[in-house]
mmCIF file of C-alpha atoms in Angstrom:
data_model
loop_
_atom_site.group_PDB
_atom_site.id
_atom_site.type_symbol
_atom_site.label_atom_id
_atom_site.label_comp_id
_atom_site.label_asym_id
_atom_site.label_seq_id
_atom_site.Cartn_x
_atom_site.Cartn_y
_atom_site.Cartn_z
ATOM 1 C CA MET A 1 6.917 -20.976 -19.095
ATOM 2 C CA ILE A 2 10.068 -21.341 -21.265
ATOM 3 C CA ARG A 3 8.953 -22.200 -24.775
ATOM 4 C CA ARG A 4 12.332 -22.298 -26.590
ATOM 5 C CA THR A 5 16.028 -21.949 -25.824
ATOM 6 C CA ILE A 6 19.203 -21.494 -27.885
ATOM 7 C CA LEU A 7 22.380 -22.578 -25.967
ATOM 8 C CA PHE A 8 26.019 -21.869 -27.041
ATOM 9 C CA ASP A 9 29.185 -23.722 -26.189
ATOM 10 C CA ASN A 10 30.295 -21.028 -23.718
ATOM 11 C CA GLN A 11 27.259 -21.907 -21.464
ATOM 12 C CA CYS A 12 25.414 -18.772 -22.470
ATOM 13 C CA GLY A 13 22.231 -18.474 -24.510
ATOM 14 C CA PHE A 14 18.827 -17.007 -25.128
ATOM 15 C CA ALA A 15 15.309 -18.199 -24.123
ATOM 16 C CA LEU A 16 11.749 -17.357 -25.182
ATOM 17 C CA GLY A 17 9.109 -17.427 -22.471
ATOM 18 C CA GLU A 18 5.361 -17.018 -22.242
ATOM 19 C CA ASN A 19 3.095 -15.831 -19.437
ATOM 20 C CA SER A 20 -0.561 -15.457 -20.562
ATOM 21 C CA ARG A 21 -1.427 -13.377 -17.480
ATOM 22 C CA ALA A 22 1.275 -10.726 -18.048
ATOM 23 C CA PRO A 23 0.546 -7.408 -19.773
ATOM 24 C CA ASN A 24 3.165 -8.434 -22.382
ATOM 25 C CA PRO A 25 2.823 -12.193 -22.526
ATOM 26 C CA TYR A 26 6.026 -12.925 -24.524
ATOM 27 C CA VAL A 27 9.624 -12.301 -23.502
ATOM 28 C CA THR A 28 13.097 -13.123 -24.701
ATOM 29 C CA TRP A 29 15.954 -13.354 -22.147
ATOM 30 C CA ARG A 30 19.675 -13.829 -22.244
ATOM 31 C CA PHE A 31 20.905 -16.449 -19.713
ATOM 32 C CA ASN A 32 24.061 -17.889 -18.271
ATOM 33 C CA GLU A 33 24.201 -21.608 -17.308
ATOM 34 C CA GLN A 34 26.272 -22.937 -14.451
ATOM 35 C CA ASP A 35 25.866 -26.351 -12.748
ATOM 36 C CA GLY A 36 22.564 -26.921 -14.503
ATOM 37 C CA GLN A 37 21.146 -23.665 -13.180
ATOM 38 C CA ARG A 38 20.225 -20.757 -15.463
ATOM 39 C CA ASN A 39 20.347 -17.062 -14.553
ATOM 40 C CA TYR A 40 17.956 -15.028 -16.863
ATOM 41 C CA PHE A 41 18.480 -11.300 -17.517
ATOM 42 C CA TRP A 42 17.981 -8.476 -20.086
ATOM 43 C CA GLY A 43 14.377 -9.266 -21.037
ATOM 44 C CA HIS A 44 12.704 -7.981 -24.202
ATOM 45 C CA TYR A 45 8.897 -7.967 -23.707
ATOM 46 C CA MET A 46 6.360 -8.252 -26.565
ATOM 47 C CA ASN A 47 2.692 -8.838 -27.290
ATOM 48 C CA GLU A 48 2.890 -11.045 -30.317
ATOM 49 C CA PRO A 49 4.497 -14.502 -30.422
ATOM 50 C CA ASP A 50 5.955 -14.152 -33.966
ATOM 51 C CA MET A 51 7.688 -10.958 -32.899
ATOM 52 C CA ALA A 52 9.180 -12.760 -29.882
ATOM 53 C CA GLU A 53 10.353 -15.634 -32.017
ATOM 54 C CA ARG A 54 12.059 -13.217 -34.514
ATOM 55 C CA ASP A 55 13.651 -11.293 -31.545
ATOM 56 C CA LEU A 56 14.990 -14.562 -30.149
ATOM 57 C CA LEU A 57 16.661 -15.531 -33.487
ATOM 58 C CA ASN A 58 18.042 -11.976 -33.978
ATOM 59 C CA ARG A 59 19.570 -11.850 -30.527
ATOM 60 C CA ALA A 60 21.080 -15.269 -30.873
ATOM 61 C CA GLU A 61 22.539 -14.564 -34.314
ATOM 62 C CA ASP A 62 24.003 -11.196 -33.183
ATOM 63 C CA TYR A 63 25.601 -12.858 -30.160
ATOM 64 C CA GLN A 64 27.062 -15.699 -32.182
ATOM 65 C CA ARG A 65 28.511 -13.185 -34.737
ATOM 66 C CA ARG A 66 30.104 -11.070 -31.954
ATOM 67 C CA TYR A 67 31.626 -13.846 -29.829
ATOM 68 C CA HIS A 68 32.260 -16.546 -32.417
ATOM 69 C CA VAL A 69 30.486 -19.281 -30.365
ATOM 70 C CA GLN A 70 28.788 -22.397 -31.669
ATOM 71 C CA GLU A 71 25.258 -23.468 -30.944
ATOM 72 C CA VAL A 72 24.969 -26.604 -28.785
ATOM 73 C CA GLU A 73 22.561 -29.159 -30.094
ATOM 74 C CA GLN A 74 20.021 -29.854 -27.415
ATOM 75 C CA ALA A 75 18.280 -33.207 -27.216
ATOM 76 C CA PRO A 76 14.600 -32.864 -28.268
ATOM 77 C CA ASP A 77 11.914 -33.452 -25.697
ATOM 78 C CA LYS A 78 10.426 -36.794 -26.690
ATOM 79 C CA GLU A 79 7.830 -36.693 -23.925
ATOM 80 C CA THR A 80 4.262 -35.868 -24.762
ATOM 81 C CA TYR A 81 1.631 -34.561 -22.399
ATOM 82 C CA LEU A 82 -1.943 -35.845 -22.324
ATOM 83 C CA TYR A 83 -4.874 -33.791 -21.048
ATOM 84 C CA TYR A 84 -8.537 -34.799 -20.734
ATOM 85 C CA SER A 85 -11.529 -32.534 -21.474
ATOM 86 C CA THR A 86 -13.724 -33.289 -18.485
ATOM 87 C CA GLN A 87 -16.628 -30.835 -18.884
ATOM 88 C CA ARG A 88 -17.476 -30.590 -22.549
ATOM 89 C CA PRO A 89 -16.838 -32.292 -25.960
ATOM 90 C CA ILE A 90 -13.694 -31.152 -27.733
ATOM 91 C CA ASP A 91 -14.430 -28.462 -30.290
ATOM 92 C CA ILE A 92 -13.018 -25.191 -31.459
ATOM 93 C CA GLY A 93 -12.300 -22.884 -28.582
ATOM 94 C CA THR A 94 -12.469 -25.601 -25.929
ATOM 95 C CA TYR A 95 -8.722 -26.231 -25.609
ATOM 96 C CA PRO A 96 -5.501 -24.210 -25.500
ATOM 97 C CA ASN A 97 -3.868 -23.588 -28.880
ATOM 98 C CA SER A 98 -0.754 -21.597 -28.146
ATOM 99 C CA TYR A 99 1.503 -20.391 -30.850
ATOM 100 C CA PHE A 100 4.279 -22.409 -29.343
ATOM 101 C CA ASN A 101 2.341 -25.419 -28.120
ATOM 102 C CA ARG A 102 -0.342 -26.597 -30.503
ATOM 103 C CA PRO A 103 -2.076 -29.964 -30.092
ATOM 104 C CA VAL A 104 -0.337 -32.842 -31.848
ATOM 105 C CA HIS A 105 -3.175 -35.366 -31.495
ATOM 106 C CA MET A 106 -6.822 -35.582 -30.313
ATOM 107 C CA ASP A 107 -9.041 -38.454 -29.271
ATOM 108 C CA LEU A 108 -12.733 -37.585 -29.410
ATOM 109 C CA TYR A 109 -15.187 -39.747 -27.366
ATOM 110 C CA PHE A 110 -18.767 -40.310 -28.453
ATOM 111 C CA THR A 111 -19.942 -39.930 -24.888
ATOM 112 C CA ARG A 112 -18.494 -38.752 -21.630
ATOM 113 C CA GLN A 113 -16.815 -41.866 -20.215
ATOM 114 C CA GLN A 114 -14.584 -43.026 -17.348
ATOM 115 C CA VAL A 115 -10.860 -42.621 -17.976
ATOM 116 C CA THR A 116 -8.914 -45.765 -17.231
ATOM 117 C CA GLY A 117 -6.630 -45.300 -14.202
ATOM 118 C CA GLU A 118 -8.095 -41.925 -13.349
ATOM 119 C CA ALA A 119 -10.800 -40.772 -10.884
ATOM 120 C CA PHE A 120 -12.799 -38.767 -13.433
ATOM 121 C CA GLN A 121 -14.749 -38.926 -16.697
ATOM 122 C CA ALA A 122 -13.887 -37.088 -19.944
ATOM 123 C CA TRP A 123 -15.248 -36.266 -23.372
ATOM 124 C CA GLY A 124 -11.899 -36.762 -25.021
ATOM 125 C CA ALA A 125 -8.089 -36.353 -24.741
ATOM 126 C CA ILE A 126 -5.633 -33.954 -26.282
ATOM 127 C CA THR A 127 -1.890 -34.540 -26.632
ATOM 128 C CA TYR A 128 0.678 -31.747 -26.570
ATOM 129 C CA ALA A 129 4.465 -31.745 -27.129
ATOM 130 C CA HIS A 130 4.947 -29.528 -24.043
ATOM 131 C CA PRO A 131 3.136 -29.322 -20.701
ATOM 132 C CA LEU A 132 0.251 -26.831 -20.275
ATOM 133 C CA THR A 133 0.365 -24.170 -17.592
ATOM 134 C CA GLU A 134 -1.903 -24.247 -14.496
ATOM 135 C CA ARG A 135 -3.790 -21.274 -15.894
ATOM 136 C CA GLU A 136 -4.432 -23.078 -19.206
ATOM 137 C CA MET A 137 -5.695 -26.171 -17.454
ATOM 138 C CA GLN A 138 -7.963 -24.079 -15.237
ATOM 139 C CA ASP A 139 -9.347 -21.898 -18.043
ATOM 140 C CA TYR A 140 -10.344 -24.921 -20.195
ATOM 141 C CA GLU A 141 -11.154 -27.335 -17.322
ATOM 142 C CA LEU A 142 -8.578 -29.929 -18.468
ATOM 143 C CA ARG A 143 -7.166 -32.710 -16.317
ATOM 144 C CA PRO A 144 -3.619 -33.979 -16.816
ATOM 145 C CA SER A 145 -2.905 -37.684 -17.294
ATOM 146 C CA ARG A 146 -1.080 -39.386 -14.356
ATOM 147 C CA ASN A 147 1.465 -40.559 -16.920
ATOM 148 C CA ASN A 148 2.623 -37.080 -17.816
ATOM 149 C CA LEU A 149 6.275 -36.531 -16.895
ATOM 150 C CA ASP A 150 5.547 -33.518 -14.615
ATOM 151 C CA ILE A 151 2.755 -35.419 -12.870
ATOM 152 C CA ARG A 152 4.969 -38.501 -12.413
ATOM 153 C CA ARG A 153 7.716 -36.314 -10.853
ATOM 154 C CA GLN A 154 5.182 -34.712 -8.518
ATOM 155 C CA MET A 155 3.754 -38.032 -7.458
ATOM 156 C CA ASP A 156 7.243 -39.470 -6.909
ATOM 157 C CA ALA A 157 8.115 -36.564 -4.487
ATOM 158 C CA GLN A 158 4.775 -36.971 -2.677
ATOM 159 C CA ALA A 159 5.286 -40.771 -2.368
ATOM 160 C CA GLN A 160 8.543 -40.191 -0.388
ATOM 161 C CA VAL A 161 6.667 -37.968 2.113
ATOM 162 C CA VAL A 162 3.740 -40.380 2.471
ATOM 163 C CA GLY A 163 5.938 -43.503 2.556
ATOM 164 C CA LYS A 164 8.108 -42.274 5.412
ATOM 165 C CA TRP A 165 4.976 -41.290 7.371
ATOM 166 C CA GLU A 166 3.448 -44.751 6.814
ATOM 167 C CA ASP A 167 6.631 -46.393 8.004
ATOM 168 C CA ALA A 168 6.807 -44.200 11.130
ATOM 169 C CA HIS A 169 3.160 -44.952 11.943
ATOM 170 C CA ARG A 170 3.363 -48.682 11.125
ATOM 171 C CA VAL A 171 0.532 -48.521 8.656
ATOM 172 C CA PRO A 172 -0.541 -52.054 7.540
ATOM 173 C CA ASP A 173 0.310 -53.045 3.929
ATOM 174 C CA GLN A 174 -3.330 -53.257 2.867
ATOM 175 C CA LYS A 175 -3.951 -49.715 3.964
ATOM 176 C CA ARG A 176 -0.787 -48.110 2.560
ATOM 177 C CA LEU A 177 -0.718 -45.815 -0.428
ATOM 178 C CA THR A 178 2.955 -46.614 -1.181
ATOM 179 C CA TRP A 179 5.398 -49.483 -1.028
ATOM 180 C CA PHE A 180 9.222 -49.381 -0.654
ATOM 181 C CA TYR A 181 11.237 -50.248 -3.730
ATOM 182 C CA PRO A 182 14.612 -51.512 -2.444
ATOM 183 C CA ASP A 183 16.321 -51.542 -5.850
ATOM 184 C CA PHE A 184 16.134 -47.782 -5.948
ATOM 185 C CA GLY A 185 15.920 -47.031 -2.196
ATOM 186 C CA SER A 186 12.729 -45.052 -2.560
ATOM 187 C CA TYR A 187 9.012 -45.285 -2.150
ATOM 188 C CA VAL A 188 6.560 -45.919 -5.094
ATOM 189 C CA VAL A 189 2.876 -45.194 -5.096
ATOM 190 C CA LYS A 190 0.539 -48.091 -5.632
ATOM 191 C CA GLU A 191 -0.942 -48.368 -9.123
ATOM 192 C CA TYR A 192 -4.606 -47.944 -8.065
ATOM 193 C CA ILE A 193 -3.958 -44.761 -6.087
ATOM 194 C CA THR A 194 -4.987 -41.650 -7.979
ATOM 195 C CA PRO A 195 -2.929 -38.480 -8.104
ATOM 196 C CA GLU A 196 -5.716 -36.641 -6.162
ATOM 197 C CA GLN A 197 -5.666 -39.323 -3.380
ATOM 198 C CA LEU A 198 -1.874 -39.108 -3.064
ATOM 199 C CA ALA A 199 -1.794 -35.285 -3.110
ATOM 200 C CA SER A 200 -4.512 -35.021 -0.492
ATOM 201 C CA PHE A 201 -2.713 -37.460 1.797
ATOM 202 C CA ALA A 202 0.603 -35.751 1.335
ATOM 203 C CA ARG A 203 -0.961 -32.392 2.246
ATOM 204 C CA GLY A 204 -2.352 -33.989 5.403
ATOM 205 C CA VAL A 205 1.068 -35.326 6.351
ATOM 206 C CA GLU A 206 2.665 -31.908 5.797
ATOM 207 C CA ARG A 207 -0.056 -30.252 7.989
ATOM 208 C CA GLN A 208 0.593 -32.798 10.746
ATOM 209 C CA GLU A 209 4.339 -32.169 10.612
ATOM 210 C CA ALA A 210 3.838 -28.423 10.674
ATOM 211 C CA ALA A 211 1.497 -28.710 13.681
ATOM 212 C CA ARG A 212 3.960 -30.904 15.507
ATOM 213 C CA ALA A 213 6.775 -28.533 14.858
ATOM 214 C CA HIS A 214 4.586 -25.626 16.078
ATOM 215 C CA LYS A 215 3.705 -27.533 19.251
ATOM 216 C CA GLU A 216 7.353 -28.320 19.937
ATOM 217 C CA ALA A 217 8.324 -24.687 19.478
ATOM 218 C CA LYS A 218 5.599 -23.633 21.981
ATOM 219 C CA ARG A 219 7.053 -26.019 24.572
ATOM 220 C CA GLN A 220 10.337 -24.185 24.499
ATOM 221 C CA PRO A 221 10.693 -21.632 27.392
ATOM 222 C CA PRO A 222 10.758 -17.903 26.573
ATOM 223 C CA ILE A 223 14.066 -16.529 25.266
ATOM 224 C CA ALA A 224 14.608 -14.575 28.454
ATOM 225 C CA GLU A 225 14.368 -17.747 30.533
ATOM 226 C CA GLN A 226 16.726 -19.588 28.154
ATOM 227 C CA LEU A 227 19.276 -16.805 28.565
ATOM 228 C CA LYS A 228 19.059 -16.925 32.357
ATOM 229 C CA ALA A 229 19.438 -20.665 32.389
ATOM 230 C CA ALA A 230 22.481 -20.411 30.054
ATOM 231 C CA GLN A 231 24.064 -17.783 32.333
ATOM 232 C CA LYS A 232 23.457 -19.903 35.400
ATOM 233 C CA GLU A 233 24.968 -22.957 33.764
ATOM 234 C CA ALA A 234 28.008 -20.895 32.742
ATOM 235 C CA GLN A 235 28.439 -19.721 36.339
ATOM 236 C CA GLU A 236 28.239 -23.321 37.630
ATOM 237 C CA HIS A 237 30.931 -24.478 35.255
ATOM 238 C CA ARG A 238 33.203 -21.520 35.654
ATOM 239 C CA ALA A 239 36.623 -22.268 37.233
ATOM 240 C CA PRO A 240 36.913 -21.141 40.856
ATOM 241 C CA ASP A 241 38.535 -17.768 41.567
ATOM 242 C CA GLY A 242 42.242 -17.832 42.586
ATOM 243 C CA PRO A 243 43.216 -16.820 46.186
ATOM 244 C CA LYS A 244 43.294 -13.077 46.715
ATOM 245 C CA LYS A 245 46.727 -11.657 47.413
ATOM 246 C CA LYS A 246 47.137 -10.175 50.884
ATOM 247 C CA ALA A 247 47.617 -6.418 50.741
ATOM 248 C CA PRO A 248 50.980 -5.268 52.219
ATOM 249 C CA ASP A 249 50.893 -3.506 55.595
ATOM 250 C CA ARG A 250 51.661 0.254 55.289
ATOM 251 C CA GLY A 251 54.213 0.016 58.117
ATOM 252 C CA ASP A 252 56.227 -2.544 56.175
ATOM 253 C CA ARG A 253 56.873 -0.175 53.366
#
């Protein structure tokens, strides 16, 4: 996960990443940016977050001094990311506390209670400035809020898959998981549908589509038969041969 970036006005820059499963969890890269895509290279790998942060600043300052570029001010991420502790009360050691992504707010519940709009119960909620990794959520048994930006984007993509399937199969309105929003020309998931329900249904649609494509592929004749058929068709559509010239009689020479 990219934790911090420094971008210059020549579309080059440096980034600091973290991977808790790697032997050296922290890395700084140089990158080039083109059409919104970044190409990362020349990584420096480290074990301590403060060393990685110093390395990031040193590399950026050295590059700026060499090439006389200016740092581009990047808009801060105003989104926050909410996660629920579903298995235990929130206490020391029960939630991720990364050097680069510490909690910014906590709500502690007196008892384990149902979360509004979600299909689970929780002991409390923790707010972060940046999204947690899948590994962090699994290790601490945290569940993301459906209102998190990354979850909203995921649900939006799944809604397009499910909505098209529901249209194709003429699913009645009362049984649909989505509805079509004409102002944006896209499908929107119904409010009472949980992320888990939508994800499960989207996976089912994808499996059905994969099975249908596999079945269609099996109906195709073998390649050898396709080649023979193509050759036969070519022969049938070939122009007729011209009349053969009569060979001269030897006595006429």
